[in-house]
PDB file of C-alpha atoms and ligand atoms in Angstrom:
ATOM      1  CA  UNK W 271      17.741   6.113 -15.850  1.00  0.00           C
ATOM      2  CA  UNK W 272      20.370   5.389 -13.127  1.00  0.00           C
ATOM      3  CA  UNK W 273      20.495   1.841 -12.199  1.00  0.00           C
ATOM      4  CA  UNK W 274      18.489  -0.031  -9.204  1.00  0.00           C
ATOM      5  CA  UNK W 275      20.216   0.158  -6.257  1.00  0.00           C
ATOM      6  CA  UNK W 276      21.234  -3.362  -5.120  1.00  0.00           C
ATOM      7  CA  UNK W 277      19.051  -3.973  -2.447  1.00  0.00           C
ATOM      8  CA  UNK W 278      15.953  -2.246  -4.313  1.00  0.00           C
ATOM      9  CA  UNK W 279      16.464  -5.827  -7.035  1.00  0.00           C
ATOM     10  CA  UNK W 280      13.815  -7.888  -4.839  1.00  0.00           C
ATOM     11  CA  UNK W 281      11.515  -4.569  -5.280  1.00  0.00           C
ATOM     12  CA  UNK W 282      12.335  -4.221  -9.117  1.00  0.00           C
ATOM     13  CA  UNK W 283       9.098  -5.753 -10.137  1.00  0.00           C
ATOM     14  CA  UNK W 284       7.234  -2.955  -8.404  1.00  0.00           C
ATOM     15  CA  UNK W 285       8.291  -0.304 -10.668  1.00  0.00           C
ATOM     16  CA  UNK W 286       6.463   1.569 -13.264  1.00  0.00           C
ATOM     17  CA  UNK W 287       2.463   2.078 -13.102  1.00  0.00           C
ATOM     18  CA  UNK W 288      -0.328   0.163 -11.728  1.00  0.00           C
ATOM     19  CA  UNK W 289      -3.964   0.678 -12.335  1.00  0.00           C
ATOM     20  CA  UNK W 290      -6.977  -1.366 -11.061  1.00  0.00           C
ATOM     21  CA  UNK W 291      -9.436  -0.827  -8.433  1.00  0.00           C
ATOM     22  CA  UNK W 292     -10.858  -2.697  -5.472  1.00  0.00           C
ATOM     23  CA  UNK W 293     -13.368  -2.861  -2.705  1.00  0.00           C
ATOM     24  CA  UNK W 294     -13.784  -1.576   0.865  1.00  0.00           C
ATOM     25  CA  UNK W 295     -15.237  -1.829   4.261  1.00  0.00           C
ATOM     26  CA  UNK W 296     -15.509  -1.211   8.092  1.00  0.00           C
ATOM     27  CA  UNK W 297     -17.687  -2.298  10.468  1.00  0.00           C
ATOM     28  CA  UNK W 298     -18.493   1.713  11.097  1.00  0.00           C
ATOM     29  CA  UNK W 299     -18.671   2.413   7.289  1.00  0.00           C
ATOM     30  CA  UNK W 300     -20.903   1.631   4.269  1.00  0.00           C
ATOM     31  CA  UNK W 301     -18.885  -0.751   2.138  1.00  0.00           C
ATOM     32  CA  UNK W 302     -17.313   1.313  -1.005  1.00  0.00           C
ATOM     33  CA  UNK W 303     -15.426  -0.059  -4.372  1.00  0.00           C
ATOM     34  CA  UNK W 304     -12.952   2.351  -5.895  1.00  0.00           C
ATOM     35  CA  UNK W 305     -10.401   2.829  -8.681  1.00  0.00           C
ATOM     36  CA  UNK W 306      -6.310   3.076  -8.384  1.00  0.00           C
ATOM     37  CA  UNK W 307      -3.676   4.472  -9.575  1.00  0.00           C
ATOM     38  CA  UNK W 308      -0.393   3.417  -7.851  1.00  0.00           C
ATOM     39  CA  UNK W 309       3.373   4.430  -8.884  1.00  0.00           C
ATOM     40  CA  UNK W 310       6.421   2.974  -7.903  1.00  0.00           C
ATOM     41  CA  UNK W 311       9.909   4.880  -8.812  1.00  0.00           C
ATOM     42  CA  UNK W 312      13.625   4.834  -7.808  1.00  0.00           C
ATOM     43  CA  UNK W 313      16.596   7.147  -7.963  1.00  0.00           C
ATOM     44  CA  UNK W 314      19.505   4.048  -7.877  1.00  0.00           C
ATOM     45  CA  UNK W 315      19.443   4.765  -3.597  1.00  0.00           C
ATOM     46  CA  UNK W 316      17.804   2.334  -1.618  1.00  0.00           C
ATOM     47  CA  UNK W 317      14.590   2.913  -1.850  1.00  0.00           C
ATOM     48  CA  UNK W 318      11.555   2.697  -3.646  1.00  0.00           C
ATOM     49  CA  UNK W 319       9.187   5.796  -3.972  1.00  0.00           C
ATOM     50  CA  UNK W 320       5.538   5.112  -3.926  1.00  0.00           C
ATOM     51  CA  UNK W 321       2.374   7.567  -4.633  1.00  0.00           C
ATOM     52  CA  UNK W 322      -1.384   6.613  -4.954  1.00  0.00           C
ATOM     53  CA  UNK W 323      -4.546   7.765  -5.654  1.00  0.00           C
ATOM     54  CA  UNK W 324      -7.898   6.460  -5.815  1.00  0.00           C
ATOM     55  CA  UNK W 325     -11.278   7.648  -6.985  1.00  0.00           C
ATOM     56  CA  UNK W 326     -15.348   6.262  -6.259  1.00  0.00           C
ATOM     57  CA  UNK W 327     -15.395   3.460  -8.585  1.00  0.00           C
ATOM     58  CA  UNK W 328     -19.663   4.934  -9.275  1.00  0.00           C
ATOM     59  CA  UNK W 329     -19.283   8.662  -8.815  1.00  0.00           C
ATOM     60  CA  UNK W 330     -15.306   9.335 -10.205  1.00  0.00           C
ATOM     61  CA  UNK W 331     -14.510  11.450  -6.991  1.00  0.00           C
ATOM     62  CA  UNK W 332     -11.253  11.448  -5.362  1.00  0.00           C
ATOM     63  CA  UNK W 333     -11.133   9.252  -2.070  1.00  0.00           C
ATOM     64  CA  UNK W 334      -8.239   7.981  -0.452  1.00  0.00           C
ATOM     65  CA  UNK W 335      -4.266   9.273  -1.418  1.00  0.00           C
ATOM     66  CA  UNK W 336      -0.958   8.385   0.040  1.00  0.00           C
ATOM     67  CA  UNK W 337       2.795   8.897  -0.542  1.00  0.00           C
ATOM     68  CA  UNK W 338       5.976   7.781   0.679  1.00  0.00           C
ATOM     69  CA  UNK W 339       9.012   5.785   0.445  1.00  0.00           C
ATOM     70  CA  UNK W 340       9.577   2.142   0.705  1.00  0.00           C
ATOM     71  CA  UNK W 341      13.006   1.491   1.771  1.00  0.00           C
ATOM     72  CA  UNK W 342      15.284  -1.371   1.325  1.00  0.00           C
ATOM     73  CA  UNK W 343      17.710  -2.531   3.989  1.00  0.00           C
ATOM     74  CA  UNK W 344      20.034  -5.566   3.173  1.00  0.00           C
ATOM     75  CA  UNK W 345      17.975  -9.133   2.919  1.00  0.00           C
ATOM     76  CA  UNK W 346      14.961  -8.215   2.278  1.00  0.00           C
ATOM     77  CA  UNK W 347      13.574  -6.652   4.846  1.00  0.00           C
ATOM     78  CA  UNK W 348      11.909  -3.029   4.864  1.00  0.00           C
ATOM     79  CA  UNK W 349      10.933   0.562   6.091  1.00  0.00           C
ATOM     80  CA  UNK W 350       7.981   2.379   4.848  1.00  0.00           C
ATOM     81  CA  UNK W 351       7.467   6.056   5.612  1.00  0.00           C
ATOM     82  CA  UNK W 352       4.298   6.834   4.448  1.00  0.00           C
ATOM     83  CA  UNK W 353       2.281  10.183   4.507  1.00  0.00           C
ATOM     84  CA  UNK W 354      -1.603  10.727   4.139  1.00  0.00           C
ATOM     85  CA  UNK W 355      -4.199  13.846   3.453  1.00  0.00           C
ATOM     86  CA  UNK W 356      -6.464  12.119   5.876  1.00  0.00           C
ATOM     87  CA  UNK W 357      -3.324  13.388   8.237  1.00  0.00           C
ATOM     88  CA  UNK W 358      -2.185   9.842   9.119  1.00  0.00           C
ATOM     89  CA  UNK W 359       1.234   8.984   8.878  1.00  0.00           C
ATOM     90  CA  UNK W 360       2.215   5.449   8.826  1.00  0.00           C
ATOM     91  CA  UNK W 361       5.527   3.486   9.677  1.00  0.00           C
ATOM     92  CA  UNK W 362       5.858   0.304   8.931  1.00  0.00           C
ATOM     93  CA  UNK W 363       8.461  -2.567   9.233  1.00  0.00           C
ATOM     94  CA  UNK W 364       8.163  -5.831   7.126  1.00  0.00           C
ATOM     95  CA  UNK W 365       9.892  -8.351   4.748  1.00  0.00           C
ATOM     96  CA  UNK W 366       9.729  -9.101   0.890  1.00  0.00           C
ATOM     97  CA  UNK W 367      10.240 -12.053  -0.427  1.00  0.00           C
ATOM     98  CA  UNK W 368      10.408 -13.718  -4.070  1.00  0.00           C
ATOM     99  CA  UNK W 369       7.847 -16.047  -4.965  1.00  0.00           C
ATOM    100  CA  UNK W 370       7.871 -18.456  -8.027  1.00  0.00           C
ATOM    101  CA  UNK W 371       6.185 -15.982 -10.088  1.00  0.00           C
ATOM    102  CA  UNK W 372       6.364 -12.777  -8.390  1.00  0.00           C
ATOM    103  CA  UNK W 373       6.988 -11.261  -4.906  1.00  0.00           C
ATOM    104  CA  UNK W 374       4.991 -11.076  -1.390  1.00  0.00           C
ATOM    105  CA  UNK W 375       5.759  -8.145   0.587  1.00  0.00           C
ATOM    106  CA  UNK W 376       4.404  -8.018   4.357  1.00  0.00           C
ATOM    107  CA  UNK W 377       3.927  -4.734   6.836  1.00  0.00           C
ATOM    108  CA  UNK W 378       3.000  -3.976   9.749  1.00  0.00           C
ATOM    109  CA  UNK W 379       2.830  -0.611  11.310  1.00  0.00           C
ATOM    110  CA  UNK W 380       5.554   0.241  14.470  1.00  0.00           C
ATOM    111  CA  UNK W 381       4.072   3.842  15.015  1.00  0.00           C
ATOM    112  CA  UNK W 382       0.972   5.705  13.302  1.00  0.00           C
ATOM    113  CA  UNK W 383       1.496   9.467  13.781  1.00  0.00           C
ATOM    114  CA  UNK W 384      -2.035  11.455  13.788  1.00  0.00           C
ATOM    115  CA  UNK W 385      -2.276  15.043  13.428  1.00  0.00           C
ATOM    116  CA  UNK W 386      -4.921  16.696  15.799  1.00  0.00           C
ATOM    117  CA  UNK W 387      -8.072  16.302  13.809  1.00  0.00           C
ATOM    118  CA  UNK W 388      -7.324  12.969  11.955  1.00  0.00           C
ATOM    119  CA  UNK W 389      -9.326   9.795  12.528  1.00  0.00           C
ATOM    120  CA  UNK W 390      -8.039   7.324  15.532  1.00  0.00           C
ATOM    121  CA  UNK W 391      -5.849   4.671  13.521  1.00  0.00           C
ATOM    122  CA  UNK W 392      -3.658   2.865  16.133  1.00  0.00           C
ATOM    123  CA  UNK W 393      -2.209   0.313  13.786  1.00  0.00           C
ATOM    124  CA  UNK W 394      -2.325  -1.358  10.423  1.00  0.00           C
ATOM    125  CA  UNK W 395      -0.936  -4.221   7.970  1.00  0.00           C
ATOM    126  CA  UNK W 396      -0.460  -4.300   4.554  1.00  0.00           C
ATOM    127  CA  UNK W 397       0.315  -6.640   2.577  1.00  0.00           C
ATOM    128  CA  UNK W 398       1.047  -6.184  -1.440  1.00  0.00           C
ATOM    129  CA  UNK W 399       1.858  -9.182  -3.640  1.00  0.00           C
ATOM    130  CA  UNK W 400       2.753  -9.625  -7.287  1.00  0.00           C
ATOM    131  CA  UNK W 401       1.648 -12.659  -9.342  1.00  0.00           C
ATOM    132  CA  UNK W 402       1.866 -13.900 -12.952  1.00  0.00           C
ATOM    133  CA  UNK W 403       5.165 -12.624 -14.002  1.00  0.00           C
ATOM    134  CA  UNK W 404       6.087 -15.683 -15.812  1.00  0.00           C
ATOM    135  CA  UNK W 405       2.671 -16.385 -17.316  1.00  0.00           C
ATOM    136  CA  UNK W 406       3.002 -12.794 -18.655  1.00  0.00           C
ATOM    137  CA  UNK W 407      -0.420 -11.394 -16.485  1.00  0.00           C
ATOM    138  CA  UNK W 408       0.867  -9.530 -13.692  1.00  0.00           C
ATOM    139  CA  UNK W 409      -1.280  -8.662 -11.256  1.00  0.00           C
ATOM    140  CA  UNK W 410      -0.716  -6.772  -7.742  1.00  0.00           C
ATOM    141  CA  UNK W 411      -2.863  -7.477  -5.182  1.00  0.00           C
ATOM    142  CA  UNK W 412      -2.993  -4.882  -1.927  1.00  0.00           C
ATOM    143  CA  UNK W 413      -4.814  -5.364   1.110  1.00  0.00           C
ATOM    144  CA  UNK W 414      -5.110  -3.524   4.262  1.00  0.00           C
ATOM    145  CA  UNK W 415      -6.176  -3.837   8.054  1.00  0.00           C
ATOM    146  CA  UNK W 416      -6.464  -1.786  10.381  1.00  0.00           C
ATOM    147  CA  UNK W 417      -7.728  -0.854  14.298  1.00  0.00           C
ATOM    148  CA  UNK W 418      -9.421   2.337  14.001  1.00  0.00           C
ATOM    149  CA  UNK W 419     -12.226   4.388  15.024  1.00  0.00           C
ATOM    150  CA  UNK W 420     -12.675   2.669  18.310  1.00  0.00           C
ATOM    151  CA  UNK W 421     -11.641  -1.005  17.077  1.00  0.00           C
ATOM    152  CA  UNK W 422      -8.686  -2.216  18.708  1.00  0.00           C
ATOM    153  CA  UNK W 423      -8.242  -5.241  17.213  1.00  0.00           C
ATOM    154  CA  UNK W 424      -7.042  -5.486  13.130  1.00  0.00           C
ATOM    155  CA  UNK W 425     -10.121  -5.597  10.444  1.00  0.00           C
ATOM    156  CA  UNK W 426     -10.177  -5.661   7.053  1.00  0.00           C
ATOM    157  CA  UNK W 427     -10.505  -2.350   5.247  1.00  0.00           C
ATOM    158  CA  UNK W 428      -9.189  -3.040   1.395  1.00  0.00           C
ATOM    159  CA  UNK W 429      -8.659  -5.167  -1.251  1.00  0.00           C
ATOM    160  CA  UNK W 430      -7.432  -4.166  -4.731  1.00  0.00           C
ATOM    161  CA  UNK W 431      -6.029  -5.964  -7.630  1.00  0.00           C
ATOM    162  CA  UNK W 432      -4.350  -4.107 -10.056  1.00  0.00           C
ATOM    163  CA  UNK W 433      -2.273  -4.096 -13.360  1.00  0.00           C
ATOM    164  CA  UNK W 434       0.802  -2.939 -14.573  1.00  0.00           C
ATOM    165  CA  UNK W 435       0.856  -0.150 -17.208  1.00  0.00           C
ATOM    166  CA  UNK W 436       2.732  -0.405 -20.409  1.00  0.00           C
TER     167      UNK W 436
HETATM  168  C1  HEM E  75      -7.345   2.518  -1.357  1.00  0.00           C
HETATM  169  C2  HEM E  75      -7.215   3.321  -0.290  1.00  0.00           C
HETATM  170  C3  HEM E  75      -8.381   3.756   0.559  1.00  0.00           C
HETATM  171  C4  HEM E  75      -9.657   4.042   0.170  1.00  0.00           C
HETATM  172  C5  HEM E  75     -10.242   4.020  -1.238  1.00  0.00           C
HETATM  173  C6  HEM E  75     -10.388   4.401   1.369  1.00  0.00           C
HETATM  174  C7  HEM E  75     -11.712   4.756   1.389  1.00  0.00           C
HETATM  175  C8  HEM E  75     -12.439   5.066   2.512  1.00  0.00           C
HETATM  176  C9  HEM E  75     -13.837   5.474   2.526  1.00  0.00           C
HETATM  177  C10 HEM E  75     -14.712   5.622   1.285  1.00  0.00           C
HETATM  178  C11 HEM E  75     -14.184   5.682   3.793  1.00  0.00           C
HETATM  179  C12 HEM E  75     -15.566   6.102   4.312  1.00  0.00           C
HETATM  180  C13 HEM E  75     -15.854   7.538   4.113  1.00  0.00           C
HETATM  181  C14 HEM E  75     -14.836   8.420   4.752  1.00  0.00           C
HETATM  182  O1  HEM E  75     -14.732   8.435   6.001  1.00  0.00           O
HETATM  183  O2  HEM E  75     -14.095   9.062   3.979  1.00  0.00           O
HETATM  184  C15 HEM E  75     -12.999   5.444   4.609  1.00  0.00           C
HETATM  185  C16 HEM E  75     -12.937   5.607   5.957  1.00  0.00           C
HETATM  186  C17 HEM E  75     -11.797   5.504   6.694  1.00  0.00           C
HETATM  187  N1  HEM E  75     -10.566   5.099   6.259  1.00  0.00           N
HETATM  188 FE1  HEM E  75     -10.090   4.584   4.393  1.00  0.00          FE
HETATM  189  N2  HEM E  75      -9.551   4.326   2.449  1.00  0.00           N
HETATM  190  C18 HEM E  75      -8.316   3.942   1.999  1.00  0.00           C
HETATM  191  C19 HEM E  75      -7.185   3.766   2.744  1.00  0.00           C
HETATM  192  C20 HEM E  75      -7.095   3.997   4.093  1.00  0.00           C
HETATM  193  C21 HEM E  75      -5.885   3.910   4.871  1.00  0.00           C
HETATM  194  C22 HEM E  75      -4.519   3.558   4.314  1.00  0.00           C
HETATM  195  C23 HEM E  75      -6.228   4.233   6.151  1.00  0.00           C
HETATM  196  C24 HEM E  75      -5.372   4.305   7.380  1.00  0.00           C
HETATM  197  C25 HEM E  75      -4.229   3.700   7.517  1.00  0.00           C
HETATM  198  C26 HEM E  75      -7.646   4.514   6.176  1.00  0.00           C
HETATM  199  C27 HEM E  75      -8.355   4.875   7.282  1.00  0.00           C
HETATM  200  C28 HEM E  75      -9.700   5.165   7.303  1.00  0.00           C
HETATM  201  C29 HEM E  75     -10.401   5.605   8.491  1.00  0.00           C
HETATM  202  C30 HEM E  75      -9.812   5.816   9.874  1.00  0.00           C
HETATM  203  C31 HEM E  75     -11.721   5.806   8.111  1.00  0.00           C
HETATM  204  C32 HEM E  75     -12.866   6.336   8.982  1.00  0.00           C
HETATM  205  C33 HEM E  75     -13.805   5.275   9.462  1.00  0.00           C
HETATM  206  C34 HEM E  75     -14.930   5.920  10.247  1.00  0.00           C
HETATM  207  O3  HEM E  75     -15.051   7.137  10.264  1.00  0.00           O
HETATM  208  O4  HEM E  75     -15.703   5.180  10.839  1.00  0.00           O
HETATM  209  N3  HEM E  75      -8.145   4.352   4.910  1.00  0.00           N
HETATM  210  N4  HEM E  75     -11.966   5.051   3.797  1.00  0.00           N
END
């Protein structure tokens, strides 16, 4: 296993496997739970890769997927480049930052890239935060907004708490 890059060490606790599930709406949408599956990896360069996948929490059928790269830049603040079946692509700029027992990372899309027949999304935020890692029960919890579909302004579209894998 090569060794983190340097400015990947505020991302470390990221790595390895999460699994959890969560809950979902939009005001055009019947509200949906689901169940996750999210991987974080690194090569020692600086960045962190990241692939999910999430299923109907009732029926077991795949929903939502994504993959893509977090990267780090020097003091904490990052890219993500992030790819989607739905044929969304998202870029996002943020921060992370180390909290007492964990970290709180913060994005916001710059550009969303749509491919001909996707869904309108004209911008979203994400935020992902880790608790519990000195109590010994980590938890991540990710939520996302977004204007879509007609809604210009930012509305809530997940929640999920997951936990990490041994
Ligand atoms: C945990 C991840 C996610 C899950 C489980 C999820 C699930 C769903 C479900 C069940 C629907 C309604 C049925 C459908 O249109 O397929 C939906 C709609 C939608 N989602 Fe998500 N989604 C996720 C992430 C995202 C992300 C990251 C984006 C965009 C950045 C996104 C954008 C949309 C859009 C644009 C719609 C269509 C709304 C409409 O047609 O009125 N979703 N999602």
């Amino acid at each position: 296993m090569p060794e983190l890059h340097p400015q990947c060490e505020p991302l470390a606790p990221l790595l390895g496997t999460w699994q959890g599930g969560g809950t979902g709406q939009y005001p055009t949408i019947d509200d949906f739970a689901y169940t996750e599956e999210l991987t974080f990896g690194h090569v020692g360069k600086p960045f962190v890769s990241m692939i999910q996948r999430t299923c109907n929490r009732d029926t077991g059928e795949p929903l939502h997927s994504e993959a893509g790269y977090l990267r780090a830049l020097p003091g904490g603040d990052l890219e993500l480049a992030l790819a989607q079946p739905s044929g969304v692509v998202e870029i996002c700029l943020g921060t992370v930052r180390t909290t007492p027992d964990g970290l709180a990372i913060e994005l916001r899309s710059s550009q969303v890239g749509l491919t001909p027949r996707a869904k309108e999304v004209t911008s979203v935020r994400r935020e992902l935060s880790i608790a519990g890692l000195r109590a010994g029960g980590v938890t991540l919890i990710s939520e996302l907004w977004m204007a879509a579909v007609g809604h210009p302004e930012l509305l809530h579209h997940l929640r999920g708490e997951l936990t990490k894998q041994a």
